[in-house]
């Protein structure tokens, strides 16, 4: 079968990392042909369009890790890109709040990491200073993080793709094209979608929730698997919006790669509360009862998932109870904002986080990129991948010629 289209570079995945990678390729190789393939009918349909919309500062991450390095560089590049292209964003700042003495040691450790990571302008603040910034928030100690902000990530994706298509008339976007096969013939990589056959000299896979499946399709044996965790959001009703000005985060549990239930002003004027984190029985299932037999069997037959559950069963039950109880969700929100009530919030949307889990049940927290005979696989790109997208893209293409 003769390919319907041939390109120098093909990127699979129309989320923020895939779009940024295509954009950086177009800047580096303006005369080369580039295609972006996305299985959905719209760009940014999954993690990119369903996250908190936060521009992360890089304060949390282990100094020297890819997360720390790429978040710092990526944040600066993202803000520069947003300003240059009139993408709605705001550097509103963030407070990380310790609500008890037990959390202060963890908070101090985060602050030390922030100093090592050269997070701009961070400072420790006391209980009064917390209330000066956020009158409805109660805490014993906090960190003020002025470089954190909010942005419309789907707008970033669309602008990246627009610039790729404008760069070269040979560049193409394929929507609604699910990839079903990969093979190599001579010096080309053949990408079979449900509709057509596409040829590439070089392929980059940025498939998010499907990254391990695309790697398997390429013959890779991984020591990890993607497990989906759904996060549910509530939204402050109009009468309660005055209670939040900045991003407000709790001190996260260091055992988990999640940052806890937080308050997030959005660029559209909404103020969201969330997310929680519960195992989902469908990788791209956004309802509380979404279910896929295939996805469930795949996740629950994996030893890493079962070991993860065995180690964290009590936390898992706690999260599930909160997922189905507005009262319990609001109780968690009350830790930082005692005055909030069930009458102040309504349930809104959900997202699913692609969490890489190792065979021993460990949650893999850093970025992971693998090259396999001309194909680059972005296997793990957890938060802050959206913030770091431009830096991750540079990391991906640095050895491409």
Short mmCIF file of C-alpha atoms in Angstrom, two decimals:
data_model
loop_
_atom_site.label_atom_id
_atom_site.label_comp_id
_atom_site.label_asym_id
_atom_site.label_seq_id
_atom_site.Cartn_x
_atom_site.Cartn_y
_atom_site.Cartn_z
CA UNK A 1 0.00 0.00 0.00
CA UNK A 2 1.42 3.39 -1.04
CA UNK A 3 1.32 6.13 1.62
CA UNK A 4 -1.26 8.84 0.95
CA UNK A 5 1.08 11.45 2.43
CA UNK A 6 4.82 11.69 3.10
CA UNK A 7 6.52 14.07 5.52
CA UNK A 8 9.95 14.76 6.94
CA UNK A 9 8.56 14.82 10.48
CA UNK A 10 5.32 13.52 11.95
CA UNK A 11 4.10 14.21 15.49
CA UNK A 12 1.36 12.05 16.99
CA UNK A 13 -0.73 13.84 19.63
CA UNK A 14 -2.57 17.15 19.44
CA UNK A 15 -2.18 18.08 23.09
CA UNK A 16 0.12 20.75 24.48
CA UNK A 17 3.37 18.73 24.24
CA UNK A 18 2.68 17.49 20.71
CA UNK A 19 1.66 20.94 19.48
CA UNK A 20 4.70 22.62 21.08
CA UNK A 21 6.97 19.97 19.54
CA UNK A 22 5.53 20.55 16.06
CA UNK A 23 5.92 24.31 16.59
CA UNK A 24 9.57 23.98 17.64
CA UNK A 25 10.28 21.67 14.69
CA UNK A 26 8.80 24.28 12.33
CA UNK A 27 11.04 26.97 13.82
CA UNK A 28 14.14 24.79 13.57
CA UNK A 29 13.37 23.35 10.13
CA UNK A 30 11.19 25.88 8.25
CA UNK A 31 11.69 24.14 4.91
CA UNK A 32 10.94 20.63 6.14
CA UNK A 33 7.43 19.17 5.95
CA UNK A 34 5.68 18.47 9.25
CA UNK A 35 2.40 16.73 10.07
CA UNK A 36 0.49 16.60 13.34
CA UNK A 37 -1.90 13.66 13.84
CA UNK A 38 -4.66 13.79 16.49
CA UNK A 39 -7.24 11.05 17.04
CA UNK A 40 -9.94 13.42 18.29
CA UNK A 41 -11.84 15.92 16.14
CA UNK A 42 -10.45 18.85 18.15
CA UNK A 43 -7.06 19.81 19.57
CA UNK A 44 -6.33 19.67 23.31
CA UNK A 45 -9.32 17.45 24.09
CA UNK A 46 -7.87 15.50 27.00
CA UNK A 47 -5.27 16.48 29.63
CA UNK A 48 -4.47 19.82 27.97
CA UNK A 49 -8.04 21.08 27.96
CA UNK A 50 -9.03 19.54 31.29
CA UNK A 51 -6.29 20.62 33.69
CA UNK A 52 -6.29 23.54 36.14
CA UNK A 53 -4.87 25.99 33.60
CA UNK A 54 -2.02 26.89 35.97
CA UNK A 55 1.38 28.26 34.96
CA UNK A 56 3.55 26.47 37.51
CA UNK A 57 6.56 28.17 39.08
CA UNK A 58 8.76 25.08 39.52
CA UNK A 59 8.98 25.38 43.31
CA UNK A 60 8.01 21.78 44.17
CA UNK A 61 10.35 19.73 42.06
CA UNK A 62 13.49 17.85 42.99
CA UNK A 63 16.47 20.11 42.16
CA UNK A 64 18.31 18.81 39.11
CA UNK A 65 15.36 16.77 37.83
CA UNK A 66 13.99 17.19 34.31
CA UNK A 67 10.82 18.56 35.91
CA UNK A 68 12.69 21.29 37.77
CA UNK A 69 14.89 22.24 34.83
CA UNK A 70 12.17 22.22 32.18
CA UNK A 71 9.55 23.94 34.35
CA UNK A 72 11.78 26.95 34.99
CA UNK A 73 12.88 27.35 31.36
CA UNK A 74 9.45 26.38 30.03
CA UNK A 75 7.54 28.85 32.22
CA UNK A 76 9.58 31.75 30.90
CA UNK A 77 9.19 30.56 27.29
CA UNK A 78 5.43 29.99 27.71
CA UNK A 79 4.83 33.48 29.11
CA UNK A 80 6.93 35.01 26.31
CA UNK A 81 4.89 33.05 23.73
CA UNK A 82 1.60 34.10 25.34
CA UNK A 83 2.59 37.78 25.34
CA UNK A 84 3.79 37.68 21.73
CA UNK A 85 0.57 36.03 20.52
CA UNK A 86 -2.01 37.78 22.73
CA UNK A 87 -2.98 34.57 24.51
CA UNK A 88 -5.07 35.22 27.60
CA UNK A 89 -2.99 34.73 30.74
CA UNK A 90 -2.25 36.37 34.08
CA UNK A 91 0.68 36.09 36.48
CA UNK A 92 -1.50 36.34 39.58
CA UNK A 93 0.78 34.60 42.09
CA UNK A 94 0.16 31.69 44.43
CA UNK A 95 0.11 30.96 48.16
CA UNK A 96 1.02 27.51 49.48
CA UNK A 97 -0.64 27.23 52.88
CA UNK A 98 0.31 25.10 55.87
CA UNK A 99 -2.79 24.70 58.05
CA UNK A 100 -1.10 22.89 60.94
CA UNK A 101 2.28 22.70 62.65
CA UNK A 102 2.70 19.19 61.25
CA UNK A 103 2.69 20.63 57.71
CA UNK A 104 5.27 23.34 58.42
CA UNK A 105 8.28 21.02 58.02
CA UNK A 106 7.02 19.94 54.57
CA UNK A 107 6.38 23.59 53.66
CA UNK A 108 9.91 24.54 54.70
CA UNK A 109 11.29 21.71 52.56
CA UNK A 110 9.31 23.00 49.56
CA UNK A 111 10.74 26.47 50.19
CA UNK A 112 14.30 25.08 50.24
CA UNK A 113 13.64 23.29 46.93
CA UNK A 114 12.32 26.55 45.54
CA UNK A 115 15.51 28.35 46.53
CA UNK A 116 17.64 25.63 44.91
CA UNK A 117 15.47 25.81 41.79
CA UNK A 118 15.86 29.62 41.74
CA UNK A 119 12.08 30.11 41.76
CA UNK A 120 11.71 33.90 41.36
CA UNK A 121 10.64 36.04 44.29
CA UNK A 122 9.47 33.34 46.70
CA UNK A 123 9.19 34.24 50.37
CA UNK A 124 7.88 32.71 53.57
CA UNK A 125 4.83 34.48 55.04
CA UNK A 126 3.16 34.21 58.44
CA UNK A 127 -0.50 33.76 59.36
CA UNK A 128 -1.23 37.50 59.25
CA UNK A 129 0.47 37.92 55.87
CA UNK A 130 -1.60 35.02 54.49
CA UNK A 131 -4.76 36.81 55.56
CA UNK A 132 -3.53 40.13 54.19
CA UNK A 133 -3.39 38.50 50.76
CA UNK A 134 -6.37 36.15 51.19
CA UNK A 135 -8.73 37.27 54.01
CA UNK A 136 -10.78 34.04 53.95
CA UNK A 137 -7.77 31.69 54.18
CA UNK A 138 -6.50 30.40 57.53
CA UNK A 139 -2.98 29.04 57.86
CA UNK A 140 -0.08 28.99 60.29
CA UNK A 141 2.60 29.61 57.64
CA UNK A 142 2.79 29.98 53.89
CA UNK A 143 4.95 30.56 50.83
CA UNK A 144 4.18 33.42 48.47
CA UNK A 145 5.06 32.43 44.88
CA UNK A 146 4.71 35.53 42.66
CA UNK A 147 5.69 33.85 39.35
CA UNK A 148 2.76 31.38 39.27
CA UNK A 149 -0.15 32.22 37.01
CA UNK A 150 -3.03 31.06 34.83
CA UNK A 151 -3.44 30.60 31.09
CA UNK A 152 -5.68 29.16 28.37
CA UNK A 153 -3.69 26.08 27.32
CA UNK A 154 -6.01 25.13 24.47
CA UNK A 155 -5.41 28.58 22.99
CA UNK A 156 -1.66 27.89 23.21
CA UNK A 157 -2.13 24.61 21.33
CA UNK A 158 -4.20 26.24 18.60
CA UNK A 159 -1.69 29.06 18.16
CA UNK A 160 1.23 26.61 17.92
CA UNK A 161 -0.57 24.59 15.25
CA UNK A 162 -1.64 27.72 13.38
CA UNK A 163 1.98 28.84 13.17
CA UNK A 164 3.11 25.40 12.02
CA UNK A 165 0.55 25.43 9.19
CA UNK A 166 1.47 29.02 8.22
CA UNK A 167 5.21 28.23 8.22
CA UNK A 168 5.12 25.89 5.24
CA UNK A 169 2.29 24.99 2.81
CA UNK A 170 3.42 21.36 2.95
CA UNK A 171 2.68 21.14 6.70
CA UNK A 172 -0.59 19.41 7.59
CA UNK A 173 -2.93 18.80 10.50
CA UNK A 174 -4.89 15.53 10.57
CA UNK A 175 -7.80 15.46 13.03
CA UNK A 176 -9.96 12.41 13.76
CA UNK A 177 -7.12 10.06 12.76
CA UNK A 178 -6.50 7.34 15.33
CA UNK A 179 -3.16 5.58 14.84
CA UNK A 180 -3.57 1.80 14.57
CA UNK A 181 -0.14 0.64 13.40
CA UNK A 182 3.53 1.56 13.10
CA UNK A 183 6.17 -0.11 10.94
CA UNK A 184 9.54 0.66 9.37
CA UNK A 185 10.33 0.17 5.70
CA UNK A 186 13.81 1.10 4.48
CA UNK A 187 14.46 4.54 5.99
CA UNK A 188 10.83 5.49 6.50
CA UNK A 189 8.32 5.01 9.29
CA UNK A 190 4.82 4.11 8.16
CA UNK A 191 1.96 5.33 10.34
CA UNK A 192 -1.33 3.56 9.76
CA UNK A 193 -4.42 5.42 10.90
CA UNK A 194 -8.02 4.25 10.66
CA UNK A 195 -8.32 6.27 7.44
CA UNK A 196 -4.94 6.44 5.72
CA UNK A 197 -1.26 5.51 5.55
CA UNK A 198 1.27 8.27 6.27
CA UNK A 199 5.04 8.11 5.82
CA UNK A 200 7.62 9.93 7.94
CA UNK A 201 11.39 10.14 8.01
CA UNK A 202 11.18 10.83 11.76
CA UNK A 203 8.29 10.25 14.16
CA UNK A 204 7.63 11.78 17.57
CA UNK A 205 4.87 10.31 19.74
CA UNK A 206 3.32 12.61 22.36
CA UNK A 207 0.24 10.55 23.15
CA UNK A 208 -0.41 11.38 26.82
CA UNK A 209 -2.96 8.92 28.19
CA UNK A 210 -2.19 6.56 25.30
CA UNK A 211 1.62 6.86 25.38
CA UNK A 212 2.32 3.31 26.62
CA UNK A 213 -0.08 1.82 24.07
CA UNK A 214 1.63 3.62 21.18
CA UNK A 215 5.00 2.46 22.54
CA UNK A 216 3.71 -1.12 22.61
CA UNK A 217 2.46 -0.69 19.05
CA UNK A 218 6.07 0.22 18.20
CA UNK A 219 7.38 -2.96 19.84
CA UNK A 220 8.75 -1.36 23.00
CA UNK A 221 8.77 -3.31 26.25
CA UNK A 222 8.25 -0.79 29.06
CA UNK A 223 8.96 -1.12 32.78
CA UNK A 224 5.91 1.08 33.50
CA UNK A 225 2.30 1.53 32.47
CA UNK A 226 -0.04 4.49 32.27
CA UNK A 227 -2.79 4.38 34.90
CA UNK A 228 -5.55 6.99 34.74
CA UNK A 229 -6.54 9.09 37.76
CA UNK A 230 -9.66 11.20 37.42
CA UNK A 231 -9.79 14.62 39.06
CA UNK A 232 -13.17 16.27 39.75
CA UNK A 233 -13.64 20.02 40.04
CA UNK A 234 -16.14 22.24 41.79
CA UNK A 235 -16.67 25.91 40.99
CA UNK A 236 -17.37 28.81 43.30
CA UNK A 237 -20.80 30.32 42.71
CA UNK A 238 -21.02 34.02 41.92
CA UNK A 239 -21.78 35.09 45.50
CA UNK A 240 -18.61 33.34 46.79
CA UNK A 241 -16.06 34.43 44.17
CA UNK A 242 -14.83 37.31 46.34
CA UNK A 243 -13.31 34.74 48.70
CA UNK A 244 -10.40 33.97 46.33
CA UNK A 245 -7.92 36.37 44.70
CA UNK A 246 -4.78 34.33 43.96
CA UNK A 247 -4.00 30.67 43.38
CA UNK A 248 -4.26 28.96 46.78
CA UNK A 249 -2.67 25.54 47.31
CA UNK A 250 -2.40 23.27 50.35
CA UNK A 251 0.84 21.64 51.45
CA UNK A 252 0.92 18.46 49.32
CA UNK A 253 1.38 14.98 50.75
CA UNK A 254 5.01 14.15 49.78
CA UNK A 255 4.08 10.48 49.24
CA UNK A 256 2.02 11.37 46.14
CA UNK A 257 2.69 13.35 42.94
CA UNK A 258 -0.60 15.24 43.28
CA UNK A 259 -0.69 18.79 44.65
CA UNK A 260 -3.94 18.50 46.60
CA UNK A 261 -7.31 20.23 46.33
CA UNK A 262 -6.68 23.89 45.55
CA UNK A 263 -8.45 27.12 44.59
CA UNK A 264 -7.79 28.30 41.04
CA UNK A 265 -8.94 31.54 39.40
CA UNK A 266 -9.42 30.77 35.68
CA UNK A 267 -8.83 33.08 32.72
CA UNK A 268 -12.57 32.95 31.92
CA UNK A 269 -13.42 34.47 35.32
CA UNK A 270 -14.49 31.24 37.02
CA UNK A 271 -12.87 30.07 40.26
CA UNK A 272 -12.41 26.32 40.48
CA UNK A 273 -11.82 24.11 43.50
CA UNK A 274 -10.10 20.78 43.02
CA UNK A 275 -9.11 18.34 41.79
CA UNK A 276 -9.22 15.17 43.82
CA UNK A 277 -7.50 12.04 42.46
CA UNK A 278 -9.28 8.70 42.01
CA UNK A 279 -8.47 5.66 39.90
CA UNK A 280 -10.60 5.72 36.77
CA UNK A 281 -12.04 2.63 35.14
CA UNK A 282 -11.76 4.31 31.72
CA UNK A 283 -8.64 6.15 30.57
CA UNK A 284 -10.58 8.86 28.83
CA UNK A 285 -13.67 8.62 31.02
CA UNK A 286 -14.71 11.90 32.60
CA UNK A 287 -17.84 10.83 34.42
CA UNK A 288 -17.89 9.39 37.94
CA UNK A 289 -19.29 6.11 36.57
CA UNK A 290 -17.39 5.99 33.24
CA UNK A 291 -16.30 2.43 32.53
CA UNK A 292 -14.33 0.54 29.89
CA UNK A 293 -13.90 -3.21 30.31
CA UNK A 294 -10.72 -3.14 28.20
CA UNK A 295 -9.15 -0.28 30.14
CA UNK A 296 -10.15 -1.76 33.50
CA UNK A 297 -8.83 -5.24 32.71
CA UNK A 298 -5.58 -3.79 31.37
CA UNK A 299 -5.01 -1.66 34.48
CA UNK A 300 -6.12 -4.23 37.05
CA UNK A 301 -4.17 -7.12 35.52
CA UNK A 302 -0.94 -5.10 35.82
CA UNK A 303 1.07 -5.98 38.92
CA UNK A 304 2.18 -2.37 39.36
CA UNK A 305 -1.43 -1.18 39.72
CA UNK A 306 -2.25 -3.88 42.27
CA UNK A 307 0.89 -3.10 44.29
CA UNK A 308 0.05 0.61 44.17
CA UNK A 309 -3.43 -0.13 45.54
CA UNK A 310 -2.05 -2.44 48.23
CA UNK A 311 0.30 0.29 49.47
CA UNK A 312 -2.29 3.07 49.37
CA UNK A 313 -5.68 1.44 49.91
CA UNK A 314 -6.75 3.73 52.76
CA UNK A 315 -5.90 6.88 50.76
CA UNK A 316 -7.75 5.46 47.77
CA UNK A 317 -10.92 4.81 49.79
CA UNK A 318 -10.74 8.33 51.23
CA UNK A 319 -10.48 9.83 47.74
CA UNK A 320 -13.37 7.71 46.41
CA UNK A 321 -15.64 8.78 49.26
CA UNK A 322 -14.86 12.40 48.49
CA UNK A 323 -15.53 11.86 44.77
CA UNK A 324 -19.13 10.87 45.49
CA UNK A 325 -19.79 13.25 48.40
CA UNK A 326 -20.05 17.02 48.04
CA UNK A 327 -20.03 17.26 51.82
CA UNK A 328 -16.66 15.50 52.10
CA UNK A 329 -15.20 17.48 49.19
CA UNK A 330 -16.19 20.75 50.87
CA UNK A 331 -14.79 19.46 54.17
CA UNK A 332 -11.40 19.18 52.44
CA UNK A 333 -11.78 22.73 51.08
CA UNK A 334 -12.55 23.95 54.62
CA UNK A 335 -9.03 23.07 55.76
CA UNK A 336 -7.80 26.29 54.19
CA UNK A 337 -11.08 28.22 54.01
CA UNK A 338 -13.22 27.51 57.10
CA UNK A 339 -16.07 29.74 55.91
CA UNK A 340 -16.76 27.85 52.68
CA UNK A 341 -20.01 25.87 52.56
CA UNK A 342 -21.79 23.45 50.23
CA UNK A 343 -24.00 26.37 49.16
CA UNK A 344 -20.90 28.17 47.81
CA UNK A 345 -19.92 25.57 45.19
CA UNK A 346 -21.32 23.50 42.34
CA UNK A 347 -19.83 20.46 40.59
CA UNK A 348 -18.41 21.21 37.15
CA UNK A 349 -15.94 19.24 35.05
CA UNK A 350 -13.41 16.45 35.38
CA UNK A 351 -10.06 15.55 33.89
CA UNK A 352 -7.95 12.39 33.79
CA UNK A 353 -4.25 12.48 34.61
CA UNK A 354 -1.90 10.03 32.88
CA UNK A 355 0.13 8.63 35.77
CA UNK A 356 3.04 6.31 34.96
CA UNK A 357 3.25 3.44 37.46
CA UNK A 358 6.25 1.14 37.77
CA UNK A 359 6.09 -2.63 38.18
CA UNK A 360 6.66 -2.33 41.95
CA UNK A 361 3.71 0.03 42.36
CA UNK A 362 5.74 3.24 42.47
CA UNK A 363 4.33 6.40 40.90
CA UNK A 364 6.93 7.67 38.42
CA UNK A 365 7.17 11.39 38.90
CA UNK A 366 9.68 12.66 36.33
CA UNK A 367 9.55 13.07 32.57
CA UNK A 368 10.59 10.03 30.52
CA UNK A 369 11.52 10.17 26.82
CA UNK A 370 12.72 7.10 24.87
CA UNK A 371 14.12 6.83 21.34
CA UNK A 372 13.48 3.63 19.40
CA UNK A 373 14.92 3.29 15.89
CA UNK A 374 13.91 6.68 14.57
CA UNK A 375 10.83 7.07 16.76
CA UNK A 376 10.89 9.29 19.85
CA UNK A 377 8.32 8.34 22.49
CA UNK A 378 7.33 10.78 25.23
CA UNK A 379 6.29 8.07 27.68
CA UNK A 380 5.72 10.15 30.77
CA UNK A 381 4.96 13.87 30.80
CA UNK A 382 3.12 14.62 34.05
CA UNK A 383 2.43 18.05 35.50
CA UNK A 384 4.06 20.54 34.96
CA UNK A 385 4.26 19.35 31.34
CA UNK A 386 1.81 22.02 30.14
CA UNK A 387 3.87 24.80 31.74
CA UNK A 388 7.10 23.20 30.51
CA UNK A 389 5.84 22.36 27.01
CA UNK A 390 8.26 24.62 25.12
CA UNK A 391 11.26 23.33 27.09
CA UNK A 392 10.14 19.70 26.72
CA UNK A 393 9.81 20.28 22.98
CA UNK A 394 13.39 21.62 22.85
CA UNK A 395 14.54 18.55 24.82
CA UNK A 396 12.75 16.24 22.34
CA UNK A 397 14.14 17.79 19.16
CA UNK A 398 17.66 18.77 20.34
CA UNK A 399 19.27 15.74 18.64
CA UNK A 400 17.07 15.75 15.55
CA UNK A 401 18.62 16.83 12.26
#
